PDB file of C-alpha atoms in Angstrom:
ATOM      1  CA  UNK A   1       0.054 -17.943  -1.031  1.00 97.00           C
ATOM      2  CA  UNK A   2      -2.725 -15.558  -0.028  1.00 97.00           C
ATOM      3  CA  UNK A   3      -2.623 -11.952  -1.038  1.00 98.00           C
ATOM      4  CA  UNK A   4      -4.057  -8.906   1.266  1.00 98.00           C
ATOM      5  CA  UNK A   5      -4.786  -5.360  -0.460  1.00 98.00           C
ATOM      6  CA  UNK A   6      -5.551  -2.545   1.168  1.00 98.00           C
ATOM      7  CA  UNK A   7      -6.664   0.050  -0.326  1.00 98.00           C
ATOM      8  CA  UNK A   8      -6.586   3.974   0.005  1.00 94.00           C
ATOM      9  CA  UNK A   9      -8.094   7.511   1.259  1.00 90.00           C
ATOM     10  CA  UNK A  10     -11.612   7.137  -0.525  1.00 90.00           C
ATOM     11  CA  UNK A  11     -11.061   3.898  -2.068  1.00 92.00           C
ATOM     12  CA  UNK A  12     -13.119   0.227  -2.037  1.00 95.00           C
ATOM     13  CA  UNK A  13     -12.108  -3.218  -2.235  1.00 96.00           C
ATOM     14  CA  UNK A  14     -13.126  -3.395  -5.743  1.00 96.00           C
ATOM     15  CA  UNK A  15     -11.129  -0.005  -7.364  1.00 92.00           C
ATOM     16  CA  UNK A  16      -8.784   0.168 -10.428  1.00 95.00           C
ATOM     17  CA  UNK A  17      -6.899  -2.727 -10.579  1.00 97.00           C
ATOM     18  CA  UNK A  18      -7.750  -4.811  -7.009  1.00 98.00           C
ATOM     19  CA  UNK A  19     -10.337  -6.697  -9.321  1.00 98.00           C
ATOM     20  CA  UNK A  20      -7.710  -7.926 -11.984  1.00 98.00           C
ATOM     21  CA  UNK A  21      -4.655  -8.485  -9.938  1.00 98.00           C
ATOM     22  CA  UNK A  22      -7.006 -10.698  -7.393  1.00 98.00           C
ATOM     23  CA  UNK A  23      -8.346 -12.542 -10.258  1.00 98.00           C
ATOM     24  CA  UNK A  24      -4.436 -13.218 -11.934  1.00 98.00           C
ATOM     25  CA  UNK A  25      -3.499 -14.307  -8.530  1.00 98.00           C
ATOM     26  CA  UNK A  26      -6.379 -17.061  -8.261  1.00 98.00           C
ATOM     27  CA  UNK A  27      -5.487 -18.541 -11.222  1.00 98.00           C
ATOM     28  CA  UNK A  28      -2.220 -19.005  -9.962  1.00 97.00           C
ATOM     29  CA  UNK A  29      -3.706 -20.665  -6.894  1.00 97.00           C
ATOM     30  CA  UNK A  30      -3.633 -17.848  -4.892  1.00 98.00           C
ATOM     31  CA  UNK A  31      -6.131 -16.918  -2.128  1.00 97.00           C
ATOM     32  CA  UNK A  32      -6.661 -13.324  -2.491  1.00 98.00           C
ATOM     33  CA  UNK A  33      -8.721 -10.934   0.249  1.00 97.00           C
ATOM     34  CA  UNK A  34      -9.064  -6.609  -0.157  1.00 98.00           C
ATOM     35  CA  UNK A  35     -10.967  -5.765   3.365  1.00 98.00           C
ATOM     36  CA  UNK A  36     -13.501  -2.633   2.627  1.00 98.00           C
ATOM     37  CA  UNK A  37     -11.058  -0.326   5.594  1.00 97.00           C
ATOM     38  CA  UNK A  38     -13.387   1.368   7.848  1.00 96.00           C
ATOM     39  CA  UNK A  39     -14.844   5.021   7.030  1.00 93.00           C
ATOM     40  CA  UNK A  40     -12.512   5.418   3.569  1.00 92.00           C
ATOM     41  CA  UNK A  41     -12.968   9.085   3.523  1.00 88.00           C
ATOM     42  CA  UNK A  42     -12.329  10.032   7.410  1.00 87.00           C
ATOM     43  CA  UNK A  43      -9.709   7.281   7.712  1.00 90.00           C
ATOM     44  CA  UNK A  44      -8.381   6.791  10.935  1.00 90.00           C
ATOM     45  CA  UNK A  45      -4.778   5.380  12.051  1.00 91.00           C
ATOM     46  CA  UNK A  46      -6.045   2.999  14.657  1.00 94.00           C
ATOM     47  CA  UNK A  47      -8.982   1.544  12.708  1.00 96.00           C
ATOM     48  CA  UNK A  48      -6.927   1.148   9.680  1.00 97.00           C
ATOM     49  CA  UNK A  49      -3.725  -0.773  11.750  1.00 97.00           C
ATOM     50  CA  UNK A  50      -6.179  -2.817  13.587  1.00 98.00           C
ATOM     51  CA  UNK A  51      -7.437  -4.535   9.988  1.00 98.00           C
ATOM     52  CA  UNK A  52      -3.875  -4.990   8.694  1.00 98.00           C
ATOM     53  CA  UNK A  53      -2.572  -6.344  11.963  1.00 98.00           C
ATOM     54  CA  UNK A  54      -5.831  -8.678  11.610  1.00 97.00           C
ATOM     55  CA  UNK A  55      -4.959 -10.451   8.412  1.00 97.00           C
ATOM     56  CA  UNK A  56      -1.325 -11.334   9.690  1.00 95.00           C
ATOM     57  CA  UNK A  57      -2.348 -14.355  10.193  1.00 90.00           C
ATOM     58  CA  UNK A  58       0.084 -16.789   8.265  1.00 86.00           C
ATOM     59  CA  UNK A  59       3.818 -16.568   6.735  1.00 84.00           C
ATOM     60  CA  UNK A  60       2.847 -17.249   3.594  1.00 95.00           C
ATOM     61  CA  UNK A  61       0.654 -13.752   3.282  1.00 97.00           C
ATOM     62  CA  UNK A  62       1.931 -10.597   0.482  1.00 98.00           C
ATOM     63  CA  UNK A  63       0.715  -7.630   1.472  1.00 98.00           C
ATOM     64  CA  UNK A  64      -0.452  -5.030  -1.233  1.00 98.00           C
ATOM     65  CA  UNK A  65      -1.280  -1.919  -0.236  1.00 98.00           C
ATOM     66  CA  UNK A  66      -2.431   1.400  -2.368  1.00 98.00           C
ATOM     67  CA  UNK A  67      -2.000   5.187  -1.430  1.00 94.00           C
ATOM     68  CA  UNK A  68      -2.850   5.792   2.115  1.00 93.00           C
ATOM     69  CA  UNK A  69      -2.990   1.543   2.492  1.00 97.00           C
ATOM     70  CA  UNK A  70       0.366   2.131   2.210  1.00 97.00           C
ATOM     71  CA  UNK A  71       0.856   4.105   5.834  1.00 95.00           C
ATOM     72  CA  UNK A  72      -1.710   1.769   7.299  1.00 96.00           C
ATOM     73  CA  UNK A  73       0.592  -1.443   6.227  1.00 98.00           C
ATOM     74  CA  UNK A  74       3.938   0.249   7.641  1.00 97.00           C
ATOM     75  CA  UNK A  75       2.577   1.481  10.763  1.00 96.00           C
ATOM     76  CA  UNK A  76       0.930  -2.208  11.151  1.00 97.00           C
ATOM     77  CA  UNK A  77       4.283  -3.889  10.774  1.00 98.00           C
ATOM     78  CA  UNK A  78       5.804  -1.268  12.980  1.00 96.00           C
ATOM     79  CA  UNK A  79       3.650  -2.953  15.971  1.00 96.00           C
ATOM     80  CA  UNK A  80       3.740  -6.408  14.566  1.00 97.00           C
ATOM     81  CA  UNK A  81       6.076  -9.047  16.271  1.00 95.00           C
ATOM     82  CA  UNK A  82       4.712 -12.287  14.492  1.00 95.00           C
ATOM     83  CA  UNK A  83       6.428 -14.360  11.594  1.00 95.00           C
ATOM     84  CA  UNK A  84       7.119 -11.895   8.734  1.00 96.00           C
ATOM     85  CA  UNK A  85       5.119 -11.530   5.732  1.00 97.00           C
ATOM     86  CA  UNK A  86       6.417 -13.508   2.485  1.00 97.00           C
ATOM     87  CA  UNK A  87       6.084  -9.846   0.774  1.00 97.00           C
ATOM     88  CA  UNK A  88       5.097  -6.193   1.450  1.00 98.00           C
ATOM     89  CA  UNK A  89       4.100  -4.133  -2.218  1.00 98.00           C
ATOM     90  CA  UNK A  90       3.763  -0.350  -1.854  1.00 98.00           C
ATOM     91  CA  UNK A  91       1.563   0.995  -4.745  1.00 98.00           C
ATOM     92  CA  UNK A  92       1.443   5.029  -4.431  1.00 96.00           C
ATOM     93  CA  UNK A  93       2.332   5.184  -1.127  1.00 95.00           C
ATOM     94  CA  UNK A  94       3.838   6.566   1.340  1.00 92.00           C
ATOM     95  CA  UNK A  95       5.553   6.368   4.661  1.00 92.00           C
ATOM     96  CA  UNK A  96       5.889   9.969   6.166  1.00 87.00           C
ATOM     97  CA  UNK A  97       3.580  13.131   6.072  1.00 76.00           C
ATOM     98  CA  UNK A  98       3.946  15.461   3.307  1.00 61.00           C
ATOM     99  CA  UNK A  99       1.960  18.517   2.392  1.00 49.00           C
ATOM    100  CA  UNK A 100      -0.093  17.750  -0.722  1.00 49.00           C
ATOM    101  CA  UNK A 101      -1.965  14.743   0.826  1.00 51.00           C
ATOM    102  CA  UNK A 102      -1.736  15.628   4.805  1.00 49.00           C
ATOM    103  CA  UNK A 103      -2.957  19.439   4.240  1.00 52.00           C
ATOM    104  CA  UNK A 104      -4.621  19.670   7.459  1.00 51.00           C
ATOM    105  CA  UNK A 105      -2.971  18.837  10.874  1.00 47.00           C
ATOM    106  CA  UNK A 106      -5.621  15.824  11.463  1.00 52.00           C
ATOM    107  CA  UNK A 107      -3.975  13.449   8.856  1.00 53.00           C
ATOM    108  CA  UNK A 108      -0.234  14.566  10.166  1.00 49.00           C
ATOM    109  CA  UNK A 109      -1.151  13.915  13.548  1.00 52.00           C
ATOM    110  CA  UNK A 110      -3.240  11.154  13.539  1.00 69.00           C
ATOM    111  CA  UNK A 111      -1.618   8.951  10.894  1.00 79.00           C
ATOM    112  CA  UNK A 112       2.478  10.132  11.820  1.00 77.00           C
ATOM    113  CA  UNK A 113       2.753  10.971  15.611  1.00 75.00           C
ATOM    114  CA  UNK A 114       6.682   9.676  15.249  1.00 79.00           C
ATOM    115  CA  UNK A 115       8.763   9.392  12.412  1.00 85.00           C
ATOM    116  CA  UNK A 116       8.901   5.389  11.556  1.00 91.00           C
ATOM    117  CA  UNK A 117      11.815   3.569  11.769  1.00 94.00           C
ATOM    118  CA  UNK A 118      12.596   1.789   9.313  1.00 96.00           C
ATOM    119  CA  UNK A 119      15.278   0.121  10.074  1.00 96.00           C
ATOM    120  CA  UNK A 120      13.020  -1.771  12.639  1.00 96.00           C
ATOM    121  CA  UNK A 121      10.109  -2.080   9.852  1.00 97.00           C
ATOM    122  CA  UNK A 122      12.453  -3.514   6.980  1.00 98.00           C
ATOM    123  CA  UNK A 123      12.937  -6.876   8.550  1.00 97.00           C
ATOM    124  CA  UNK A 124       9.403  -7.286   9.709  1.00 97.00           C
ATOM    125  CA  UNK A 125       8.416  -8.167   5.547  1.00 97.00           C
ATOM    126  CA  UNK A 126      10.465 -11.072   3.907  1.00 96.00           C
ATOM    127  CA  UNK A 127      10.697  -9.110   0.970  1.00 97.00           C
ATOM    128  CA  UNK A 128       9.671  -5.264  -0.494  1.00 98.00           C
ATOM    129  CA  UNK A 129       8.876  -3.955  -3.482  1.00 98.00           C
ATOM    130  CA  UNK A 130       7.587  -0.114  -3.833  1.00 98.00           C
ATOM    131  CA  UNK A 131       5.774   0.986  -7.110  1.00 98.00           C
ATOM    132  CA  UNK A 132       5.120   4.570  -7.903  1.00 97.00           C
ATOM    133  CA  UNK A 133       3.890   6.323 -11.085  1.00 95.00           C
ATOM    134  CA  UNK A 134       6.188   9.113 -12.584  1.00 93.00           C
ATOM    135  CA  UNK A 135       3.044  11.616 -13.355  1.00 93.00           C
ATOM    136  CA  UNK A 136       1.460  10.915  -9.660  1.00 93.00           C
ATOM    137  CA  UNK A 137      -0.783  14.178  -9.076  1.00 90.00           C
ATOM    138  CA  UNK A 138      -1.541  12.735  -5.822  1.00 88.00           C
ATOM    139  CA  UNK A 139       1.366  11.411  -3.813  1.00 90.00           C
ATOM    140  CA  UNK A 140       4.726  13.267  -5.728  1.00 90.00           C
ATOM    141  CA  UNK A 141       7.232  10.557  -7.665  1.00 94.00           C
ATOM    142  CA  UNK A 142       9.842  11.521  -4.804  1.00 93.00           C
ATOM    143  CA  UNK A 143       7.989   9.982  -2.091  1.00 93.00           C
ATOM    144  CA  UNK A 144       8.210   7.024  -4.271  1.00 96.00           C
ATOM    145  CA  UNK A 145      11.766   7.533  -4.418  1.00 97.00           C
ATOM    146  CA  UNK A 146      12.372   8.092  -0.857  1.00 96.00           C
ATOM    147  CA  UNK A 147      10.454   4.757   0.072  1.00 97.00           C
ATOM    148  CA  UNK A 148      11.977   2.758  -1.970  1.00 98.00           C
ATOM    149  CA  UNK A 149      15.893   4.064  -0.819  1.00 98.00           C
ATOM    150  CA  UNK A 150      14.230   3.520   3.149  1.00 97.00           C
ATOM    151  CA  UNK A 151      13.327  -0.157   2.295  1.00 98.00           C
ATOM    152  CA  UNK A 152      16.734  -0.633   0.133  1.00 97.00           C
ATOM    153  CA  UNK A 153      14.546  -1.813  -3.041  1.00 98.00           C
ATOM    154  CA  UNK A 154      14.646  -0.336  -6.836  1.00 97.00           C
ATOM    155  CA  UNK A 155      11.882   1.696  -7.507  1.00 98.00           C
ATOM    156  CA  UNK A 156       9.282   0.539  -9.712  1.00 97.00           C
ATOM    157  CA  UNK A 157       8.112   2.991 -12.592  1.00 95.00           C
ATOM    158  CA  UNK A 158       5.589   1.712 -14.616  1.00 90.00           C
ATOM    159  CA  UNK A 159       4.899   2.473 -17.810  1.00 79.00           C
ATOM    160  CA  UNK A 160       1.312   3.995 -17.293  1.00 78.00           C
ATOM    161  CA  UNK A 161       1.675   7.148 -14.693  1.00 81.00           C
ATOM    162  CA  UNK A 162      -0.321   8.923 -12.009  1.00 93.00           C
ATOM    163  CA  UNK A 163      -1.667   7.157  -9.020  1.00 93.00           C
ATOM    164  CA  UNK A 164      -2.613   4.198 -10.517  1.00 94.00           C
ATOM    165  CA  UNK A 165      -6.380   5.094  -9.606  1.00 93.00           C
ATOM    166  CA  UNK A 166      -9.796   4.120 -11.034  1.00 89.00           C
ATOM    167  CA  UNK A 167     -10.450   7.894 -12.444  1.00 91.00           C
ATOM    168  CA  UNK A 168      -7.281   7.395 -14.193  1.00 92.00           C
ATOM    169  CA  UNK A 169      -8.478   3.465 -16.201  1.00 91.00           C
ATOM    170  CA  UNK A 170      -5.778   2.026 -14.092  1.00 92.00           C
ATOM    171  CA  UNK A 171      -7.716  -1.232 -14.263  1.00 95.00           C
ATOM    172  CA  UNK A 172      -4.577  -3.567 -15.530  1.00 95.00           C
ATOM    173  CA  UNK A 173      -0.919  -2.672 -14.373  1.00 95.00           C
ATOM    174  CA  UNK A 174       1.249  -5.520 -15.042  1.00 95.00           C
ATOM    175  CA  UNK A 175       3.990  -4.626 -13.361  1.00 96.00           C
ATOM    176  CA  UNK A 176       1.893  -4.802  -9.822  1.00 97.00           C
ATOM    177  CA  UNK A 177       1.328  -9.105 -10.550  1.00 97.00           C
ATOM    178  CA  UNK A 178       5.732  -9.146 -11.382  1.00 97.00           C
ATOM    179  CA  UNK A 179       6.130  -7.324  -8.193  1.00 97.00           C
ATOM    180  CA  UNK A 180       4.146  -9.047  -6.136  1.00 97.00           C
ATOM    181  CA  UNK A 181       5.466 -12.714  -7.577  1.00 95.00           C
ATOM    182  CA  UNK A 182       9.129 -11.423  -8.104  1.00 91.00           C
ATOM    183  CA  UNK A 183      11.460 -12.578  -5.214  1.00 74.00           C
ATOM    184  CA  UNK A 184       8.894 -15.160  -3.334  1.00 80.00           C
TER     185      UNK A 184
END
């Protein structure tokens, strides 16, 4: 299997817990990638797609995305039409504008310029699993919820809250490797 995270809004390939979870996943055999997305704290839609789309290369791919990598994965698999990912995991995310994280018109624009579907999105991932942490002072626990009810998957609280961020010592959350292994 080969694991793709994408990280989020001002993030790097090597924050919070990208670093553990790719090193538990190689000693399970796994192949394991996190791309550096282009200009992390003026993302844009297009740049961020084109990446994701890029590394939909093979079936046997999870996708793992964090915060805004969240968006960048669903709006990806919106345009995808290849062989479905084994697994998508959404980690803080997100999948529609909301006023706390898309303040100014730019990000509401730019990232959402239609609602998604997702009942066309659902089947494009094998499988889904949605993680969100109760205390999240970043993306609210009720996007989590509503995610999770548009994919048709439990939600996923772990036991450590907020946005599962590197300010916040987020640098081991178990229940990111069960997610990401559960159902393949």
């Amino acid at each position: 299997m080969h694991a793709v995270l994408i990280h989020g809004w001002k993030g790097w390939p090597e924050n919070a817990w990208f670093p553990w979870l790719r090193e538990e996943l190689e000693a399970h055999g796994w192949t394991t990638e996190a791309p550096a997305m282009p200009n992390p704290l003026l993302p844009r839609r297009e740049r961020w797609v084109s990446v994701v789309l890029s590394k939909l290369t093979q079936p046997e791919t999870v996708l793992i995305g964090h915060s805004l990598g969240c968006p960048a994965i669903l709006l990806a698999l919106a345009e995808y039409t290849g062989r479905p990912p084994a697994r998508t995991v959404l980690v803080s995310g997100f999948g529609r504008p909301f006023l706390r994280i898309l303040k100014n018109s730019q990000y509401h624009q730019a990232w959402f310029t239609s609602e998604l579907d997702f009942s066309s999105v659902k089947p494009k991932s094998a499988s889904w699993a949605v993680i969100h942490g109760r205390n999240d002072r970043l993306v609210p626990f009720t996007e989590g919820e509503w995610l999770a009810a548009q994919l048709g998957v439990t939600l996923i609280a772990p036991d450590r809250t907020g946005h599962l961020i590197h300010e916040e010592d987020a640098f081991v959350v178990p229940e990111i490797f069960d997610a990401v292994i559960d159902g393949l």
